[in-house]
Coordinates of C-alpha atoms in Angstrom, one line a residue:
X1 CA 144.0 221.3 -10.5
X2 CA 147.2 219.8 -9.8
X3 CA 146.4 220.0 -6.1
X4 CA 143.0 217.7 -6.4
X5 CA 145.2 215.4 -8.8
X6 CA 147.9 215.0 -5.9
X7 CA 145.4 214.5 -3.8
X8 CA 143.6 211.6 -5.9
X9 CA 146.4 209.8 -6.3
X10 CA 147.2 209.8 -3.0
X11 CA 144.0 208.3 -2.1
X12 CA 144.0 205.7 -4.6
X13 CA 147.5 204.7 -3.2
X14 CA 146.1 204.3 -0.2
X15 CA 142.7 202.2 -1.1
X16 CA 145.2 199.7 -3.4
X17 CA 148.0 199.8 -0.5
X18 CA 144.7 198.4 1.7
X19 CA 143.5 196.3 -0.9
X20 CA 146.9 194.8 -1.3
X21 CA 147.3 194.8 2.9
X22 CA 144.0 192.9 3.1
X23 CA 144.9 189.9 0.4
X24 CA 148.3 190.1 1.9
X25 CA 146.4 189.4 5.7
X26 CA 144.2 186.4 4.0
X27 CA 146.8 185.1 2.3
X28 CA 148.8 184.7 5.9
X29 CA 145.9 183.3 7.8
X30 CA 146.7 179.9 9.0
X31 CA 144.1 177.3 10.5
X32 CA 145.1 177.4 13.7
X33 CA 144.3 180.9 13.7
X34 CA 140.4 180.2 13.0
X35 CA 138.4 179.6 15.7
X36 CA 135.4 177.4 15.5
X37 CA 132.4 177.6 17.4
X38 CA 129.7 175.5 17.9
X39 CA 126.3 176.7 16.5
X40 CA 123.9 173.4 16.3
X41 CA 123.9 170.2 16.5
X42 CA 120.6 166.8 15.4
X43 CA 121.2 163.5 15.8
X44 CA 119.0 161.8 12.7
X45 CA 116.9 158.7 13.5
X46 CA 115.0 157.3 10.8
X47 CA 113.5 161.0 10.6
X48 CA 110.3 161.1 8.8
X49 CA 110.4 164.5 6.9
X50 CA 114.0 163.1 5.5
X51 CA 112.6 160.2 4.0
X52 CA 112.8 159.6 0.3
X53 CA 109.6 157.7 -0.6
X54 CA 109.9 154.3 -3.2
X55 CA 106.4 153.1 -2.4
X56 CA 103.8 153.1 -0.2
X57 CA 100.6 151.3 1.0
X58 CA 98.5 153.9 2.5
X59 CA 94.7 152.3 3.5
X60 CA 93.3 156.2 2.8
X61 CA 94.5 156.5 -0.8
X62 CA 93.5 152.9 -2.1
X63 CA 90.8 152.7 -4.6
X64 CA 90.9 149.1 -6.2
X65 CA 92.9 147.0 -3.4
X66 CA 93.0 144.0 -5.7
X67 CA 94.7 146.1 -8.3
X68 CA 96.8 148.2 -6.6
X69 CA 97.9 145.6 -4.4
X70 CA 97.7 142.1 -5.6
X71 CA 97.4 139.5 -2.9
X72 CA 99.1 136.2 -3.1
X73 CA 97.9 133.1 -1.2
X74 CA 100.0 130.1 0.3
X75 CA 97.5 128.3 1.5
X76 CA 94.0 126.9 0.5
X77 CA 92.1 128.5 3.0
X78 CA 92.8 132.1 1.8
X79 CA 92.6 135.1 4.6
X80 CA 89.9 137.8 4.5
X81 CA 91.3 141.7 3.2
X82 CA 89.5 144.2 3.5
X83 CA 89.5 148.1 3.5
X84 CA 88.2 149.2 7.0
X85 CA 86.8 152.5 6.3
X86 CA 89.6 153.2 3.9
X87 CA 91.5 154.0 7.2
X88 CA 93.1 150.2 7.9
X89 CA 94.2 147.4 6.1
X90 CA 92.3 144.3 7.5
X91 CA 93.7 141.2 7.3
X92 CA 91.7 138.6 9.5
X93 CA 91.5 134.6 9.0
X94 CA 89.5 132.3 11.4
X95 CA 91.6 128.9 10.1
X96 CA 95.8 128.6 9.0
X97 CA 96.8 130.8 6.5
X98 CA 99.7 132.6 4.7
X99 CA 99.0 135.8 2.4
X100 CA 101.7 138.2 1.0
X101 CA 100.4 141.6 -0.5
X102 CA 102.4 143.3 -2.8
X103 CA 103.9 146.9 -1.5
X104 CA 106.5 147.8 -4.4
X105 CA 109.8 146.9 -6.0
X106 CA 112.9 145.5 -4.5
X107 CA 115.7 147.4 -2.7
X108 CA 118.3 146.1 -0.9
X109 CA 119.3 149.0 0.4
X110 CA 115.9 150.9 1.4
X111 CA 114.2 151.0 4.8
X112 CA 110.7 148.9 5.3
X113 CA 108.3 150.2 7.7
X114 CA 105.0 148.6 8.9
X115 CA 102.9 151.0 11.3
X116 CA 100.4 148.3 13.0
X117 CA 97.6 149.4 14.7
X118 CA 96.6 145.5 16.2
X119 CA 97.8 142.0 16.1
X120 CA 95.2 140.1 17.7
X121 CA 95.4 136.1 18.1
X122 CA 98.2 134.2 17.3
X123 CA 100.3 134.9 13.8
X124 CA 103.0 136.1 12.3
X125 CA 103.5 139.9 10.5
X126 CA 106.5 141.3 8.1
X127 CA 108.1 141.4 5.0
X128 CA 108.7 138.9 2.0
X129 CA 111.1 139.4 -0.7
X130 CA 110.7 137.1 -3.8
X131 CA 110.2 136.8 -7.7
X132 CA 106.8 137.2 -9.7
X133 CA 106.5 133.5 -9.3
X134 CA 107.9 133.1 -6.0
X135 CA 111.0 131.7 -6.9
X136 CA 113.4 132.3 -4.2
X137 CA 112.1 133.8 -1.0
X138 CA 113.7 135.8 1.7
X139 CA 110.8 136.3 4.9
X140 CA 111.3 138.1 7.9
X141 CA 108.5 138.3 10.4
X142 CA 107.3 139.0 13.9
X143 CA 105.5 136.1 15.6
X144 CA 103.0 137.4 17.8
X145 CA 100.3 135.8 20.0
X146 CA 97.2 137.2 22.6
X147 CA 98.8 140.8 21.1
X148 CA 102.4 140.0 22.9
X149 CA 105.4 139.8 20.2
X150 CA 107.1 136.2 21.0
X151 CA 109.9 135.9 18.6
X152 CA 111.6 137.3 15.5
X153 CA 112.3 134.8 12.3
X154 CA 114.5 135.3 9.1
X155 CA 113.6 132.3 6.7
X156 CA 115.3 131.9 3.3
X157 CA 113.9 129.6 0.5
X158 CA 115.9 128.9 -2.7
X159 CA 114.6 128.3 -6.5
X160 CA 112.9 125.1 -5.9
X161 CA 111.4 126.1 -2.5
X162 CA 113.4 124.1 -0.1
X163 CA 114.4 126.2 3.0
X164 CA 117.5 127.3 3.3
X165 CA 117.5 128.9 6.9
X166 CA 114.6 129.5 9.8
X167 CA 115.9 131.2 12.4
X168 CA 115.4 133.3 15.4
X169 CA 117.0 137.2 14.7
X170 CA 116.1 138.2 18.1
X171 CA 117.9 140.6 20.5
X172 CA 117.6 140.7 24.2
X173 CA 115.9 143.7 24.1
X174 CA 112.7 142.0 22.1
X175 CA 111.5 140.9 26.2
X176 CA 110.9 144.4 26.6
X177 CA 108.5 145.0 23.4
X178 CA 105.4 143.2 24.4
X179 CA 102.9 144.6 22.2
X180 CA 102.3 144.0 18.7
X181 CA 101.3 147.6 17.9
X182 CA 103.2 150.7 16.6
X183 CA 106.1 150.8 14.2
X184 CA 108.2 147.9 12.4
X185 CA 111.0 149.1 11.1
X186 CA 113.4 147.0 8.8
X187 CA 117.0 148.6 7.7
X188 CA 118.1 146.5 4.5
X189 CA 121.8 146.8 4.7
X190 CA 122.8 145.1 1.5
X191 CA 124.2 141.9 3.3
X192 CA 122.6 142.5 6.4
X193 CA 119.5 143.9 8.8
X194 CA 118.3 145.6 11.3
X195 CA 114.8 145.3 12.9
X196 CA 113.5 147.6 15.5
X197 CA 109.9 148.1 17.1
X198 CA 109.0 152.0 18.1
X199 CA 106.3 153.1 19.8
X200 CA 107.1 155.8 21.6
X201 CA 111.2 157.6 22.1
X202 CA 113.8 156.0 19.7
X203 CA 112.9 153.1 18.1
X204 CA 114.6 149.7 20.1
X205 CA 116.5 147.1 18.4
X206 CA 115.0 144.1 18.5
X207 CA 116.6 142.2 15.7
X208 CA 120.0 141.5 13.5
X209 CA 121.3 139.0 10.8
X210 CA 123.6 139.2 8.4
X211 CA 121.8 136.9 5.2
X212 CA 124.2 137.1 2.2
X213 CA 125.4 133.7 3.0
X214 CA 122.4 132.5 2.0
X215 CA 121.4 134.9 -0.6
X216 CA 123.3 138.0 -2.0
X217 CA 120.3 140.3 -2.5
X218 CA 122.7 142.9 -3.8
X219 CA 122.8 140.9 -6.6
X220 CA 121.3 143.1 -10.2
X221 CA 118.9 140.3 -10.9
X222 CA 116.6 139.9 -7.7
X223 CA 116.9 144.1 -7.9
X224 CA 115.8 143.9 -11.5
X225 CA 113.1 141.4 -10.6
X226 CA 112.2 141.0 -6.5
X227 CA 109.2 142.2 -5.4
X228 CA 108.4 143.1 -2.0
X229 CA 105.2 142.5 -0.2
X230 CA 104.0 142.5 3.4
X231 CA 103.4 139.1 4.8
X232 CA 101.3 137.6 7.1
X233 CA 100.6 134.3 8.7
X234 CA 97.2 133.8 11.0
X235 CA 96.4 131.2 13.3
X236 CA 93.2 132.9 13.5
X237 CA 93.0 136.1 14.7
X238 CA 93.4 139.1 12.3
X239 CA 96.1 141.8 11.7
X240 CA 95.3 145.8 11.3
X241 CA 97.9 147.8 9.2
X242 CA 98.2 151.4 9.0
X243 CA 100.4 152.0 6.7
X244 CA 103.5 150.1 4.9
X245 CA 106.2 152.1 3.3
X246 CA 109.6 151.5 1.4
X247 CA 112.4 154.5 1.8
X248 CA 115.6 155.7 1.7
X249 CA 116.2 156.9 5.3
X250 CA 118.8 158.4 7.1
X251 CA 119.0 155.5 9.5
X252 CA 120.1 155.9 13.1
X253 CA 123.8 157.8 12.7
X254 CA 125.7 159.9 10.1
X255 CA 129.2 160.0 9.6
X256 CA 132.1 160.0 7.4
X257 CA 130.7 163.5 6.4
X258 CA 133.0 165.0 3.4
X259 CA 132.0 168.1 1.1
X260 CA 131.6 167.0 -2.4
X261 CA 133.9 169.4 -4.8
X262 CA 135.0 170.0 -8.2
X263 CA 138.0 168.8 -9.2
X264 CA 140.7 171.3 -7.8
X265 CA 139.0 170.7 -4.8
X266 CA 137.2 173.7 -4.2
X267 CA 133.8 173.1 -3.1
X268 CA 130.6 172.7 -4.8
X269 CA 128.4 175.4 -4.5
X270 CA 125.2 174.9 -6.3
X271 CA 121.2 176.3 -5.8
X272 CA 122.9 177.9 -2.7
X273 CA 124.0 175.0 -0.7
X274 CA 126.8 173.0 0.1
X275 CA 127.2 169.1 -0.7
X276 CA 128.2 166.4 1.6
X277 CA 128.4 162.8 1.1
X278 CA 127.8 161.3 4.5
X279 CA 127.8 157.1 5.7
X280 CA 124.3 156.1 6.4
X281 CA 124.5 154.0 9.5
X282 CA 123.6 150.6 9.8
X283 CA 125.7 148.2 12.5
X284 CA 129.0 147.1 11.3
X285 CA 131.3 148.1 8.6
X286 CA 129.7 145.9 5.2
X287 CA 126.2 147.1 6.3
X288 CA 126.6 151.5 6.0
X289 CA 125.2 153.1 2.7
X290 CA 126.8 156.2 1.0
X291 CA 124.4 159.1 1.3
X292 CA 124.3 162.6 -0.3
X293 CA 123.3 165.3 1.8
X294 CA 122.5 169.3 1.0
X295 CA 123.1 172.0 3.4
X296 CA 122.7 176.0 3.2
X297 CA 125.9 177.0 4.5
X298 CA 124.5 180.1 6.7
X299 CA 122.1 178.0 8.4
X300 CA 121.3 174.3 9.6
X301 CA 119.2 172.8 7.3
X302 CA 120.5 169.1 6.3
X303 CA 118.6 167.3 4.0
X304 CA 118.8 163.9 2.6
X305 CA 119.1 163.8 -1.0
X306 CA 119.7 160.6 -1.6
X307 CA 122.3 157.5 -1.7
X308 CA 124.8 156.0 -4.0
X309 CA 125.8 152.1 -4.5
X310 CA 128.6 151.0 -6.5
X311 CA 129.1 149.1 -10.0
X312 CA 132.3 147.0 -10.2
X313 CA 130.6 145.1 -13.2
X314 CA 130.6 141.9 -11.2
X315 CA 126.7 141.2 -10.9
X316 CA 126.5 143.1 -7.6
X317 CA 125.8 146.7 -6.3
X318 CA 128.0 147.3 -3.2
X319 CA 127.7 150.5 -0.6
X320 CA 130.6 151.4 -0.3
X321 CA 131.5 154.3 2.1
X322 CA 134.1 157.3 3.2
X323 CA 133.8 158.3 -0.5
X324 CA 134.9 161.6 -2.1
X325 CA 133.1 163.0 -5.1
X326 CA 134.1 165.6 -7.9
X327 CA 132.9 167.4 -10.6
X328 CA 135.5 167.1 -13.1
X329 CA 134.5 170.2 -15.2
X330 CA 137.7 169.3 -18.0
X331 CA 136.0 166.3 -18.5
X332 CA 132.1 166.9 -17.5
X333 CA 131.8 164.0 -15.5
X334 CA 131.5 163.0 -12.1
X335 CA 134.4 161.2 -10.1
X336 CA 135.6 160.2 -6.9
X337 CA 137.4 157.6 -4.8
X338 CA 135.7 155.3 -2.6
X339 CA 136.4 152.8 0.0
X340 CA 135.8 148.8 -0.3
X341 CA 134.4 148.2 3.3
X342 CA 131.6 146.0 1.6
X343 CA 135.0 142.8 1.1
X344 CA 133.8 142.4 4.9
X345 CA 130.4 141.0 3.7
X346 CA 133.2 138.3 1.8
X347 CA 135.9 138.2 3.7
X348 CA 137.2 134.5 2.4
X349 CA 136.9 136.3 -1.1
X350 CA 137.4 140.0 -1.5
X351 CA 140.3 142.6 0.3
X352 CA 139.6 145.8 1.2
X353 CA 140.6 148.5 -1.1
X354 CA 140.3 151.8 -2.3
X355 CA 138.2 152.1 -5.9
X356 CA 138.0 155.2 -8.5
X357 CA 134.2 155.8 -9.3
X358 CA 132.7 157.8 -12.4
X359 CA 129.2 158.6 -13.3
X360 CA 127.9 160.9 -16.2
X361 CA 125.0 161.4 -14.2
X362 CA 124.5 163.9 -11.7
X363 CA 124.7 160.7 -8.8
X364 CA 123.6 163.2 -6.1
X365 CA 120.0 162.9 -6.2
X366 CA 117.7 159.8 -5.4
X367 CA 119.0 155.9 -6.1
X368 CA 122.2 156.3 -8.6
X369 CA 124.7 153.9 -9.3
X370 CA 128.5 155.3 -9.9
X371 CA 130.9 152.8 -12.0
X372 CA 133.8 151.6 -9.8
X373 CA 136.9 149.7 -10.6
X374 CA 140.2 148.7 -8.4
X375 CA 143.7 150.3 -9.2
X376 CA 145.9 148.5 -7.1
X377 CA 146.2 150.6 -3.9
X378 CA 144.5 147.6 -1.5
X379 CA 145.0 146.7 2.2
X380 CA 144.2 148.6 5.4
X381 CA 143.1 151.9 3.9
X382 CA 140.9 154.5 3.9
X383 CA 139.1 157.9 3.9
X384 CA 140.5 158.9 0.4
X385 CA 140.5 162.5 -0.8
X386 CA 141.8 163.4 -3.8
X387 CA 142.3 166.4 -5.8
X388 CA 144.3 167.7 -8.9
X389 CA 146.7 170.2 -8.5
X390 CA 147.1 172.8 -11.2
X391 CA 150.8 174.4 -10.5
X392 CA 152.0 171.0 -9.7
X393 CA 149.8 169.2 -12.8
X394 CA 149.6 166.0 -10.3
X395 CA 147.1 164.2 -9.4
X396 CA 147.2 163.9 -5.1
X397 CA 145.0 161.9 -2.8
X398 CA 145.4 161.8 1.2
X399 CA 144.0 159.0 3.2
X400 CA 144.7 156.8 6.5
X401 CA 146.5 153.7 6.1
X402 CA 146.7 151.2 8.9
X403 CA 150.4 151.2 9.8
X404 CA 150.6 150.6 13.7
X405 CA 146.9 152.6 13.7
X406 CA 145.9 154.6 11.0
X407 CA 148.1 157.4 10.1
X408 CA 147.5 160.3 7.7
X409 CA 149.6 159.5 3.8
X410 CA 150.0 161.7 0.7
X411 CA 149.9 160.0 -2.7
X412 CA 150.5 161.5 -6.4
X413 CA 150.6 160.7 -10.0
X414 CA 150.1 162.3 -13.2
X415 CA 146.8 160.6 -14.1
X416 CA 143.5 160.6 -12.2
X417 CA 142.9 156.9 -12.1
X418 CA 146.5 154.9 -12.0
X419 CA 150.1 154.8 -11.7
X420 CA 149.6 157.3 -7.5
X421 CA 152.7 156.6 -5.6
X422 CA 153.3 157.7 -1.8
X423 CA 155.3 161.0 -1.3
X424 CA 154.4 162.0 2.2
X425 CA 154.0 160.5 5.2
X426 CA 153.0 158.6 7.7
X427 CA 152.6 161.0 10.0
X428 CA 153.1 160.4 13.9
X429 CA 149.5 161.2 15.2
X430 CA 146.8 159.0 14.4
X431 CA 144.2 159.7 11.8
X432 CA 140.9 159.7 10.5
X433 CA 138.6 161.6 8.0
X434 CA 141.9 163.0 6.0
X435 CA 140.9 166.3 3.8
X436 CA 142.4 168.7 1.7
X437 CA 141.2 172.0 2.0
X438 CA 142.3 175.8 1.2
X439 CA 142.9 178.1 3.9
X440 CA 143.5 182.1 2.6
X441 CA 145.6 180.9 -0.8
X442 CA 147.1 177.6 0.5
X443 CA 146.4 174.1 0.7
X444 CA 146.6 172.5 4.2
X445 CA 145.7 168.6 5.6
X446 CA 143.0 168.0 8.3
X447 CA 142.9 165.2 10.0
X448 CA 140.9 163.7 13.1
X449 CA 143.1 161.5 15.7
X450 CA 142.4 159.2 18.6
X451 CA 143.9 161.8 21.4
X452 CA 141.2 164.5 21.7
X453 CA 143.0 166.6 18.8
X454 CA 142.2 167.7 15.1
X455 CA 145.6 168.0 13.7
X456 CA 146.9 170.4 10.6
X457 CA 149.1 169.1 8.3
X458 CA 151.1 171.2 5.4
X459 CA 151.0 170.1 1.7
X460 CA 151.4 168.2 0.4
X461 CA 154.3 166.9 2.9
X462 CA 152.8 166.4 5.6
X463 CA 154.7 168.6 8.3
X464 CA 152.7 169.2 11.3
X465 CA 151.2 173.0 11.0
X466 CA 149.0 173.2 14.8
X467 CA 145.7 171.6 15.8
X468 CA 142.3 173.3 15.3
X469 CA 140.3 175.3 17.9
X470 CA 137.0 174.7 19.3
X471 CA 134.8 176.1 21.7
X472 CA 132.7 172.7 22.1
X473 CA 134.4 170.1 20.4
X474 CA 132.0 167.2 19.4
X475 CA 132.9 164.7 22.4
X476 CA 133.1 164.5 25.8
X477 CA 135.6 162.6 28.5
X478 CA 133.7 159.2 27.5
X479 CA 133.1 159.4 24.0
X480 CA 135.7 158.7 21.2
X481 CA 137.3 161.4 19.6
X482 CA 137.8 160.1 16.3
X483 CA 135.7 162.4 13.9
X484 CA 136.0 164.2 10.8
X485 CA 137.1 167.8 10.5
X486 CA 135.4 168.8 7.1
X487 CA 136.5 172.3 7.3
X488 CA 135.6 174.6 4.3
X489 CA 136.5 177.4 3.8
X490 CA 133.4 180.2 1.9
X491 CA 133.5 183.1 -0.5
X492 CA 132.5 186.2 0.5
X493 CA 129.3 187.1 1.1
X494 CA 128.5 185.1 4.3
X495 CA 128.0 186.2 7.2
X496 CA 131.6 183.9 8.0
X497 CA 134.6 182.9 6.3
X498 CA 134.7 178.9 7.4
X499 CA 132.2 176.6 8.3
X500 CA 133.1 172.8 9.9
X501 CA 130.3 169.9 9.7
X502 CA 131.6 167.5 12.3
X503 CA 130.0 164.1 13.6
X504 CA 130.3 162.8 17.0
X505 CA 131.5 159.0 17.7
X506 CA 128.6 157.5 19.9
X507 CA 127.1 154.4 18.7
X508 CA 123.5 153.8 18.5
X509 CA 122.0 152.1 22.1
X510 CA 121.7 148.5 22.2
X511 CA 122.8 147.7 19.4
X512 CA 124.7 143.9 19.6
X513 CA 128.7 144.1 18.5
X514 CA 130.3 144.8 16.4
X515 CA 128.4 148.4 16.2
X516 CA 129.7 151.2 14.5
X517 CA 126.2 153.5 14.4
X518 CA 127.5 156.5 15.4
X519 CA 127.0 159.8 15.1
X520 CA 124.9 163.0 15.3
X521 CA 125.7 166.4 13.2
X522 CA 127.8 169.4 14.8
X523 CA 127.3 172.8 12.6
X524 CA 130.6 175.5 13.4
X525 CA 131.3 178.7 12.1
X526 CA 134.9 179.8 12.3
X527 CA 136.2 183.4 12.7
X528 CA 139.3 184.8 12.0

């Protein structure tokens, strides 16, 4: 008896001495021991089965055109719609005229698509923004003729319908689309557009503006009130639509791409998938959208979710970018820390700053709005992410400040929204896409840079710690190098301990300057 008791002691020293061995052998591993390897990569381009749908005018699901769609006519001679065998939108005129029909609501934000089948004669074909009563008008069109597109036109009208603006929005790459036939697709960027034409391959960029100095349209009241409609001017000829359509896209790049956490800055784990919020692309830096994106951690399934504009109680919504959000669970609220890139729509007017946003609502799904509000950390900075430490009970928040480039900086304070202070950094290397993260029990910095390097930081000091290891790091001799690391580290039960969502830096083609469109997705798994 004493024997088999020896003997089960001994064995249960030896499972807790491996027990204790094994936490010991986590608790030492380091980042720069990891190694990450590349498993999949997408590039997102307006993809269809990520689109969240706001309306739609489908010819195969109408029954009651005049009701479901109401037509408004500019002109005395009034165009013929019809239904042609509920599979196209006819809209044909022999004489001048100008006819809107309505499609939905107003978004700012949301993608506008027009899938033509025929533009026959000469006209015009697009969108209209305006009130109930037409009051204030923002048009943009296509101008077509004998079925070749001929020109691109923004035109703004104000209250009393005098125009404002009529101009020309085309590229040089609108000599190349010479048919009016196939996709129109219009990216609302808040204080700017984007048009393109596809009919086959990526869709080409065949227009730009930039509109707010004629009319905010992030503005609450023409969002509370704008409608939109598809718009058409004939010459005589007629038009064929197959379909119009208002979304939330993922427009033509992703980037910024940070996990969305709780408020120790573990990550959120919910229904089995990791959260990201991710910068919607548009062209330059007023014009991106904050989107939230879901992803199963043990496989590659990114999914659009939806996209988040922000409230500083000013009369505007703003997309703002290079957020971080948190469940605070203390408080049972949602939280974060974004960045003010939309002061570049206003440059005369507004800085550049770093806001703390807070929603009751769960902001991940759909169209939300998170409150937002300044606290005095402004100037050339950036890529905020912020986290309360519990041994320490502060408050800390890395991000990139602009001090001879960008370079990675630790702030602190005792409360969540006020009073931070720097206590680490700059560091030497430059930086970009600045995380906190947990590696074994220990907190450590990542940080992207402009010399082919992700760099490790300790923290919350700052002290270089190694740089990260990839097989196929997402760039190549040409492109820039400038990504974010996002590396997160899993509980058990996958089938790895750390997975990295990474973006690659190469801008959309043919897009005119300043163009910041880049990137596609890069899915690694590291192993110990």
């Amino acid at each position: 008896m004493r024997s088999y008791q020896m003997k089960f002691i001994n064995y249960a020293a030896i499972s807790l001495a491996l027990i204790m061995l094994n936490q010991f052998a986590q608790a030492q591993i380091t980042p720069d021991s990891i190694k990450f390897v590349r498993q999949a990569t997408k590039r997102m381009v307006f993809d269809d089965d990520q689109s969240i749908q706001l309306s739609t005018l489908d010819p195969k699901t109408i029954v009651g055109l005049s009701v479901m769609h109401p037509v408004t006519h500019y002109t005395s001679e009034h165009a013929k719609i019809t239904l042609e065998k509920n599979e196209l939108l006819l809209i044909e005129s022999e004489r001048e005229s100008q006819t809107a029909i309505w499609l939905g609501g107003f978004n700012p934000f949301a993608t506008y698509t027009l899938n033509l089948d025929s533009g026959v004669g000469d006209g015009e074909v697009g969108f209209e923004f305006t009130s109930p009563i037409n009051a204030e008008r923002m048009v943009i069109v296509e101008q077509f003729k004998d079925s070749l597109i001929i020109g691109l036109q923004l035109s703004v009208f104000d209250a009393e319908g005098n125009l404002i603006t009529d101009e020309s929005i085309a590229t040089a790459n609108l000599k190349e689309q010479k048919v009016s036939k196939g996709n129109i697709i219009l990216q609302m960027l808040g204080s700017g557009l984007v048009l393109y034409a596809k009919h086959e391959g990526l869709p080409k960029v065949i227009g730009q503006a930039d509109f707010n100095k004629y009319i905010d349209l992030r503005k609450k009241k023409y969002i509370h009130s704008f409608q939109s409609r598809l718009y058409a001017k004939l010459k005589g000829g007629a038009i064929k639509v197959k379909r119009a359509e208002i979304s939330l896209t993922t427009g033509v790049g992703l980037a910024d791409i940070r996990p969305i956490t709780y408020e120790n800055g573990e990550p959120l784990l919910d229904n089995g998938k990791i959260w990201y919020t991710m910068s919607i692309r548009g062209r330059a830096l007023p014009h991106h959208l904050q989107g939230v994106f879901s992803m199963n951690p043990s496989v590659f399934d990114i999914k659009l979710e939806g996209i988040i504009v922000f409230d500083r109680q000013d009369s505007l919504l703003r997309n703002e970018i290079a957020s971080h959000i948190f469940f605070d669970r203390n408080d049972k609220v949602w939280r974060g820390v974004t960045t003010g890139f939309s002061a570049f729509a206003n440059p005369e007017k507004e800085e550049k700053q770093l806001l703390l946003v807070e929603s009751e609502t769960d902001p991940r799904f759909g169209f939300s709005i998170m409150n937002a509000k300044p606290f005095n950390i402004t100037g050339d900075i950036e890529d905020p992410h912020i986290l309360y430490d519990a041994h320490d009970k502060k408050w800390r928040m890395v991000a990139c400040k602009n001090q001879n480039g960008y370079k990675a900086i630790m702030l602190e304070s005792r409360y969540w929204n006020k009073n931070y202070r720097q206590i680490a950094g700059p560091v030497t290397h430059n930086s970009t896409g600045t995380s906190l993260q947990m590696i074994g029990d220990k907190r450590y910095c990542f940080s992207g840079s402009s010399d082919k390097q992700i760099y490790i930081y300790t923290y919350p000091d700052l002290k270089e710690a190694g740089t990260l290891k990839m097989d196929l790091p997402p760039w190549d001799e040409q492109a820039g190098t400038r990504v974010w690391p996002n590396v997160v580290q899993m509980p058990n039960g996958y089938p790895f301990k750390y997975i990295a969502l990474m973006m690659d830096r190469v801008n959309y083609p043919e897009m005119q300057e300043p163009n910041w469109t880049y990137g596609a997705l890069y899915l690694y798994h590291g192993y110990e």
